[in-house]
mmCIF file of C-alpha atoms and ligand atoms in Angstrom:
data_model
loop_
_atom_site.group_PDB
_atom_site.id
_atom_site.type_symbol
_atom_site.label_atom_id
_atom_site.label_comp_id
_atom_site.label_asym_id
_atom_site.label_seq_id
_atom_site.Cartn_x
_atom_site.Cartn_y
_atom_site.Cartn_z
ATOM 1 C CA MET A 255 6.559 -23.894 -8.961
ATOM 2 C CA ILE A 256 4.005 -23.713 -6.569
ATOM 3 C CA ASP A 257 0.703 -22.195 -8.583
ATOM 4 C CA PRO A 258 -0.275 -18.511 -7.387
ATOM 5 C CA GLU A 259 -3.682 -19.694 -6.373
ATOM 6 C CA THR A 260 -1.543 -22.340 -3.483
ATOM 7 C CA ARG A 261 0.431 -18.860 -2.620
ATOM 8 C CA LEU A 262 -2.684 -17.443 -1.855
ATOM 9 C CA ALA A 263 -4.127 -19.840 0.776
ATOM 10 C CA LEU A 264 -0.947 -20.248 2.084
ATOM 11 C CA VAL A 265 -0.531 -16.283 2.489
ATOM 12 C CA HIS A 266 -4.142 -16.254 4.133
ATOM 13 C CA ALA A 267 -3.534 -18.829 6.201
ATOM 14 C CA ALA A 268 -0.238 -16.999 7.775
ATOM 15 C CA ILE A 269 -2.227 -13.472 8.167
ATOM 16 C CA ALA A 270 -5.009 -15.827 9.876
ATOM 17 C CA LYS A 271 -2.457 -17.522 11.975
ATOM 18 C CA ALA A 272 -0.540 -14.218 12.972
ATOM 19 C CA SER A 273 -4.180 -12.665 13.609
ATOM 20 C CA LYS A 274 -5.372 -15.227 15.750
ATOM 21 C CA ARG A 275 -1.869 -14.771 17.701
ATOM 22 C CA ALA A 276 -2.342 -11.074 17.909
ATOM 23 C CA GLY A 277 -6.251 -11.444 19.406
ATOM 24 C CA ARG A 278 -6.949 -9.500 16.532
ATOM 25 C CA PRO A 279 -10.126 -10.737 14.021
ATOM 26 C CA THR A 280 -8.818 -11.724 10.023
ATOM 27 C CA ASP A 281 -10.825 -9.452 8.378
ATOM 28 C CA ALA A 282 -8.775 -6.434 9.964
ATOM 29 C CA THR A 283 -6.262 -6.677 8.028
ATOM 30 C CA THR A 284 -6.356 -6.452 3.871
ATOM 31 C CA LEU A 285 -4.014 -8.081 1.838
ATOM 32 C CA ILE A 286 -2.626 -6.434 -1.158
ATOM 33 C CA ALA A 287 -1.214 -8.329 -3.982
ATOM 34 C CA VAL A 288 2.043 -6.103 -5.300
ATOM 35 C CA SER A 289 1.988 -6.999 -8.668
ATOM 36 C CA LYS A 290 4.694 -4.600 -10.104
ATOM 37 C CA THR A 291 6.476 -6.075 -13.161
ATOM 38 C CA LYS A 292 4.271 -8.806 -13.213
ATOM 39 C CA THR A 293 1.564 -9.732 -16.574
ATOM 40 C CA VAL A 294 -1.777 -9.537 -17.045
ATOM 41 C CA GLU A 295 -1.597 -13.481 -17.174
ATOM 42 C CA GLU A 296 0.205 -13.964 -14.136
ATOM 43 C CA ILE A 297 -2.628 -11.285 -12.195
ATOM 44 C CA SER A 298 -5.228 -12.764 -13.654
ATOM 45 C CA PRO A 299 -5.123 -16.855 -11.700
ATOM 46 C CA LEU A 300 -5.429 -14.685 -8.371
ATOM 47 C CA ILE A 301 -8.604 -12.404 -9.179
ATOM 48 C CA ALA A 302 -10.168 -15.632 -10.429
ATOM 49 C CA ALA A 303 -9.280 -16.952 -6.594
ATOM 50 C CA GLY A 304 -10.928 -13.831 -5.457
ATOM 51 C CA GLN A 305 -8.279 -11.417 -4.581
ATOM 52 C CA ARG A 306 -9.592 -8.372 -4.905
ATOM 53 C CA ASP A 307 -6.914 -5.516 -3.465
ATOM 54 C CA PHE A 308 -3.471 -5.158 -5.811
ATOM 55 C CA GLY A 309 -0.910 -2.852 -5.579
ATOM 56 C CA GLU A 310 1.649 -1.264 -8.341
ATOM 57 C CA ASN A 311 4.532 0.776 -8.140
ATOM 58 C CA ARG A 312 4.178 2.826 -11.730
ATOM 59 C CA VAL A 313 1.255 4.718 -12.588
ATOM 60 C CA GLN A 314 2.274 4.260 -16.328
ATOM 61 C CA GLU A 315 2.706 0.479 -16.054
ATOM 62 C CA ALA A 316 -0.712 0.554 -14.309
ATOM 63 C CA GLN A 317 -2.156 1.986 -16.617
ATOM 64 C CA SER A 318 -0.970 -0.187 -19.227
ATOM 65 C CA LYS A 319 -2.864 -3.593 -17.157
ATOM 66 C CA TRP A 320 -5.271 -2.590 -15.164
ATOM 67 C CA PRO A 321 -8.390 -0.740 -17.150
ATOM 68 C CA ALA A 322 -8.989 -4.182 -18.774
ATOM 69 C CA LEU A 323 -9.150 -6.329 -15.833
ATOM 70 C CA ILE A 324 -11.641 -3.321 -13.833
ATOM 71 C CA ALA A 325 -13.794 -3.482 -16.965
ATOM 72 C CA VAL A 326 -14.103 -7.198 -16.017
ATOM 73 C CA THR A 327 -14.218 -7.155 -12.510
ATOM 74 C CA PRO A 328 -15.352 -3.507 -11.450
ATOM 75 C CA ASP A 329 -14.786 -4.631 -7.541
ATOM 76 C CA ILE A 330 -11.209 -4.821 -8.184
ATOM 77 C CA ARG A 331 -9.411 -1.898 -5.575
ATOM 78 C CA LEU A 332 -6.604 -0.279 -6.920
ATOM 79 C CA HIS A 333 -3.084 0.552 -4.727
ATOM 80 C CA LEU A 334 -0.203 2.693 -5.390
ATOM 81 C CA VAL A 335 2.071 1.658 -3.104
ATOM 82 C CA GLY A 336 4.991 3.639 -5.118
ATOM 83 C CA GLN A 337 6.652 6.806 -5.010
ATOM 84 C CA LEU A 338 4.529 9.628 -6.819
ATOM 85 C CA GLN A 339 5.612 12.416 -8.661
ATOM 86 C CA SER A 340 3.198 15.481 -9.032
ATOM 87 C CA ASN A 341 3.031 15.472 -13.042
ATOM 88 C CA LYS A 342 1.423 12.128 -12.246
ATOM 89 C CA ALA A 343 -0.787 12.769 -9.778
ATOM 90 C CA GLU A 344 -4.460 13.383 -11.807
ATOM 91 C CA ASP A 345 -3.570 10.296 -13.801
ATOM 92 C CA ALA A 346 -3.247 8.692 -10.303
ATOM 93 C CA VAL A 347 -5.985 9.761 -8.669
ATOM 94 C CA ALA A 348 -8.050 8.922 -12.092
ATOM 95 C CA LEU A 349 -7.122 5.365 -11.204
ATOM 96 C CA PHE A 350 -6.116 3.858 -7.771
ATOM 97 C CA ASP A 351 -8.057 3.500 -4.978
ATOM 98 C CA VAL A 352 -5.847 4.304 -2.291
ATOM 99 C CA ILE A 353 -2.725 5.931 -2.664
ATOM 100 C CA HIS A 354 0.236 5.198 0.087
ATOM 101 C CA SER A 355 2.978 7.544 -0.683
ATOM 102 C CA VAL A 356 2.061 10.874 -0.447
ATOM 103 C CA ASP A 357 5.212 12.611 1.297
ATOM 104 C CA ARG A 358 5.468 16.408 1.046
ATOM 105 C CA ALA A 359 3.510 19.532 0.266
ATOM 106 C CA SER A 360 3.519 19.688 -2.977
ATOM 107 C CA LEU A 361 2.364 16.189 -3.792
ATOM 108 C CA VAL A 362 -0.319 16.999 -0.984
ATOM 109 C CA ASN A 363 -1.196 20.091 -3.526
ATOM 110 C CA ALA A 364 -1.448 18.303 -6.958
ATOM 111 C CA LEU A 365 -3.160 16.223 -5.513
ATOM 112 C CA GLY A 366 -5.660 18.268 -4.236
ATOM 113 C CA LYS A 367 -5.997 19.829 -7.313
ATOM 114 C CA ALA A 368 -6.190 16.391 -9.354
ATOM 115 C CA GLN A 369 -8.926 15.485 -7.297
ATOM 116 C CA ASP A 370 -10.801 18.785 -7.515
ATOM 117 C CA LYS A 371 -10.348 18.374 -11.294
ATOM 118 C CA VAL A 372 -10.706 14.523 -12.176
ATOM 119 C CA GLY A 373 -14.233 14.230 -9.455
ATOM 120 C CA ARG A 374 -12.297 11.166 -7.637
ATOM 121 C CA ARG A 375 -11.345 11.367 -3.752
ATOM 122 C CA PRO A 376 -9.002 8.066 -3.158
ATOM 123 C CA SER A 377 -8.220 7.128 0.057
ATOM 124 C CA CYS A 378 -4.671 8.353 1.172
ATOM 125 C CA PHE A 379 -1.921 7.325 3.638
ATOM 126 C CA LEU A 380 1.127 9.868 4.252
ATOM 127 C CA GLN A 381 4.616 7.648 4.138
ATOM 128 C CA VAL A 382 6.825 8.126 6.785
ATOM 129 C CA ASN A 383 10.588 7.529 6.361
ATOM 130 C CA ILE A 384 10.633 5.490 9.544
ATOM 131 C CA GLY A 385 14.471 4.702 9.953
ATOM 132 C CA ASP A 386 15.270 7.778 8.391
ATOM 133 C CA GLU A 387 17.539 7.187 5.825
ATOM 134 C CA ASP A 388 18.680 8.855 2.830
ATOM 135 C CA GLN A 389 17.479 7.016 -0.238
ATOM 136 C CA LYS A 390 14.148 6.566 0.881
ATOM 137 C CA GLY A 391 10.911 8.275 0.024
ATOM 138 C CA GLY A 392 8.269 9.034 2.967
ATOM 139 C CA CYS A 393 8.396 12.094 5.015
ATOM 140 C CA ALA A 394 10.139 13.409 8.377
ATOM 141 C CA ILE A 395 8.601 12.350 11.491
ATOM 142 C CA ALA A 396 8.324 15.883 12.465
ATOM 143 C CA ASP A 397 6.642 16.362 9.342
ATOM 144 C CA ILE A 398 3.775 14.348 9.751
ATOM 145 C CA ALA A 399 1.820 17.307 11.710
ATOM 146 C CA PRO A 400 1.925 19.796 8.989
ATOM 147 C CA LEU A 401 1.811 17.385 6.115
ATOM 148 C CA LEU A 402 -1.931 16.395 7.627
ATOM 149 C CA SER A 403 -2.563 20.000 7.920
ATOM 150 C CA ARG A 404 -2.102 20.584 4.587
ATOM 151 C CA SER A 405 -3.997 17.831 3.697
ATOM 152 C CA GLY A 406 -6.953 18.613 5.422
ATOM 153 C CA ALA A 407 -7.028 22.025 3.970
ATOM 154 C CA VAL A 408 -6.985 20.465 0.618
ATOM 155 C CA GLY A 409 -9.457 18.124 1.166
ATOM 156 C CA LEU A 410 -7.238 15.140 0.559
ATOM 157 C CA ASN A 411 -8.683 12.150 2.613
ATOM 158 C CA ILE A 412 -5.362 10.828 4.921
ATOM 159 C CA ILE A 413 -6.661 7.654 6.777
ATOM 160 C CA GLY A 414 -3.386 6.324 8.195
ATOM 161 C CA LEU A 415 0.156 6.061 7.523
ATOM 162 C CA MET A 416 1.985 3.655 5.476
ATOM 163 C CA THR A 417 6.176 2.866 5.792
ATOM 164 C CA VAL A 418 9.097 0.448 4.178
ATOM 165 C CA PRO A 419 11.150 -0.251 7.229
ATOM 166 C CA PRO A 420 15.434 -0.026 6.885
ATOM 167 C CA ALA A 421 15.804 -3.912 4.964
ATOM 168 C CA ASP A 422 17.863 -6.317 7.449
ATOM 169 C CA ILE A 423 17.300 -5.229 10.466
ATOM 170 C CA GLU A 424 14.813 -6.779 13.092
ATOM 171 C CA PRO A 425 11.412 -4.326 11.363
ATOM 172 C CA ALA A 426 9.371 -4.377 14.734
ATOM 173 C CA PRO A 427 10.465 -1.280 16.811
ATOM 174 C CA TYR A 428 9.821 0.893 13.621
ATOM 175 C CA PHE A 429 6.575 -1.158 13.502
ATOM 176 C CA ALA A 430 5.177 -0.661 16.887
ATOM 177 C CA LEU A 431 6.457 3.330 16.086
ATOM 178 C CA LEU A 432 4.535 3.738 13.577
ATOM 179 C CA GLY A 433 1.642 2.396 15.268
ATOM 180 C CA LYS A 434 2.318 4.804 17.811
ATOM 181 C CA LEU A 435 2.357 8.448 15.412
ATOM 182 C CA ALA A 436 -0.644 7.150 13.940
ATOM 183 C CA ARG A 437 -2.642 6.601 17.710
ATOM 184 C CA ASP A 438 -0.948 10.001 18.389
ATOM 185 C CA HIS A 439 -2.380 12.084 15.249
ATOM 186 C CA GLY A 440 -5.855 10.461 15.742
ATOM 187 C CA LEU A 441 -4.998 7.874 12.710
ATOM 188 C CA ASP A 442 -6.026 4.030 12.927
ATOM 189 C CA GLN A 443 -4.941 2.717 9.232
ATOM 190 C CA LEU A 444 -1.200 1.246 9.174
ATOM 191 C CA SER A 445 -0.087 0.204 5.913
ATOM 192 C CA MET A 446 2.831 -1.879 7.003
ATOM 193 C CA GLY A 447 4.522 -5.323 6.102
ATOM 194 C CA MET A 448 5.527 -7.041 3.231
ATOM 195 C CA SER A 449 6.225 -10.711 2.144
ATOM 196 C CA GLY A 450 9.106 -10.906 4.762
ATOM 197 C CA ASP A 451 7.885 -8.886 7.501
ATOM 198 C CA TYR A 452 3.896 -9.435 7.098
ATOM 199 C CA GLU A 453 3.019 -11.587 10.737
ATOM 200 C CA THR A 454 5.356 -9.630 12.527
ATOM 201 C CA ALA A 455 3.718 -6.678 11.066
ATOM 202 C CA ILE A 456 0.197 -7.905 11.740
ATOM 203 C CA MET A 457 1.313 -8.496 15.209
ATOM 204 C CA LEU A 458 1.217 -4.602 15.822
ATOM 205 C CA GLY A 459 -1.598 -3.514 14.275
ATOM 206 C CA ALA A 460 -0.895 -3.194 10.748
ATOM 207 C CA THR A 461 -4.158 -2.579 8.747
ATOM 208 C CA HIS A 462 -2.927 -3.418 5.107
ATOM 209 C CA ILE A 463 -0.184 -5.435 4.130
ATOM 210 C CA ARG A 464 1.444 -4.821 0.674
ATOM 211 C CA VAL A 465 2.866 -8.575 -0.170
ATOM 212 C CA GLY A 466 4.090 -9.531 -3.542
ATOM 213 C CA THR A 467 6.973 -11.857 -3.619
ATOM 214 C CA ALA A 468 5.175 -14.784 -1.598
ATOM 215 C CA LEU A 469 1.683 -14.369 -3.938
ATOM 216 C CA PHE A 470 3.985 -13.911 -7.043
ATOM 217 C CA GLY A 471 7.596 -15.418 -6.703
ATOM 218 C CA GLY A 472 10.557 -13.229 -7.840
ATOM 219 C CA ARG A 473 10.864 -10.672 -9.431
ATOM 220 C CA GLY A 474 13.967 -11.785 -11.985
HETATM 221 C C1 PLP B 635 7.418 -4.147 -4.074
HETATM 222 C C2 PLP B 635 6.764 -3.440 -2.917
HETATM 223 C C3 PLP B 635 6.089 -4.129 -2.085
HETATM 224 C C4 PLP B 635 6.275 -5.744 -1.782
HETATM 225 O O1 PLP B 635 7.631 -6.555 -1.782
HETATM 226 P P1 PLP B 635 7.732 -8.230 -1.326
HETATM 227 O O2 PLP B 635 8.450 -7.911 -0.735
HETATM 228 O O3 PLP B 635 7.896 -8.613 -2.796
HETATM 229 O O4 PLP B 635 6.031 -8.812 -0.764
HETATM 230 C C5 PLP B 635 5.525 -3.509 -0.987
HETATM 231 N N1 PLP B 635 5.670 -2.265 -0.446
HETATM 232 C C6 PLP B 635 6.326 -1.186 -1.803
HETATM 233 C C7 PLP B 635 5.821 -0.165 -1.203
HETATM 234 C C8 PLP B 635 6.673 -2.212 -2.583
HETATM 235 O O5 PLP B 635 7.312 -1.604 -3.517
#
């Protein structure tokens, strides 16, 4: 068993190496430790080692784990990386600093309302279904412009694009496409890259990588 501090150091080293090869500063990429299914006991050593950005994919699970941890370490930033139901928008706005899974007009509207009610304004990514897969979350490429315009109308702060590329094929073309789509729409943040492909994502301009397994081990 490799301990969590060692895993974190190995991921930091890989980020530094990929950044150097890409000619980008190491701190241009935010490492989000995706802690879904992991317990407070498994998460705490990473906080102690200095990790501050964490990702969860379910609002309810995050509510059960994070408020107590954030009370002790207030500079933790919490990222929602999983699909969000509109009826959970208020809870999400109240807890998360960044929401990576905005992908439809009904959710944009719900988040806009939730922000006004809760009095918080998380940064958001539009999630794009880059491989046009039936089962996947994310909007169609053609929906990016209308969703950005709707977001502007309700005051949602969209800072970039997020994607999960199709499994088991080379992700680089999809990462490159997401970068082009972001530039075309005047957005400069890219949430892309997971344990298996974050170095490739960094080469192609990722500003946020979402890493679970490489930091915490498998999810059983
Ligand atoms: C679980 C998850 C991750 C982390 O995946 P790993 O392969 O364990 O690094 C990243 N992004 C999203 C959207 C996820 O659901």
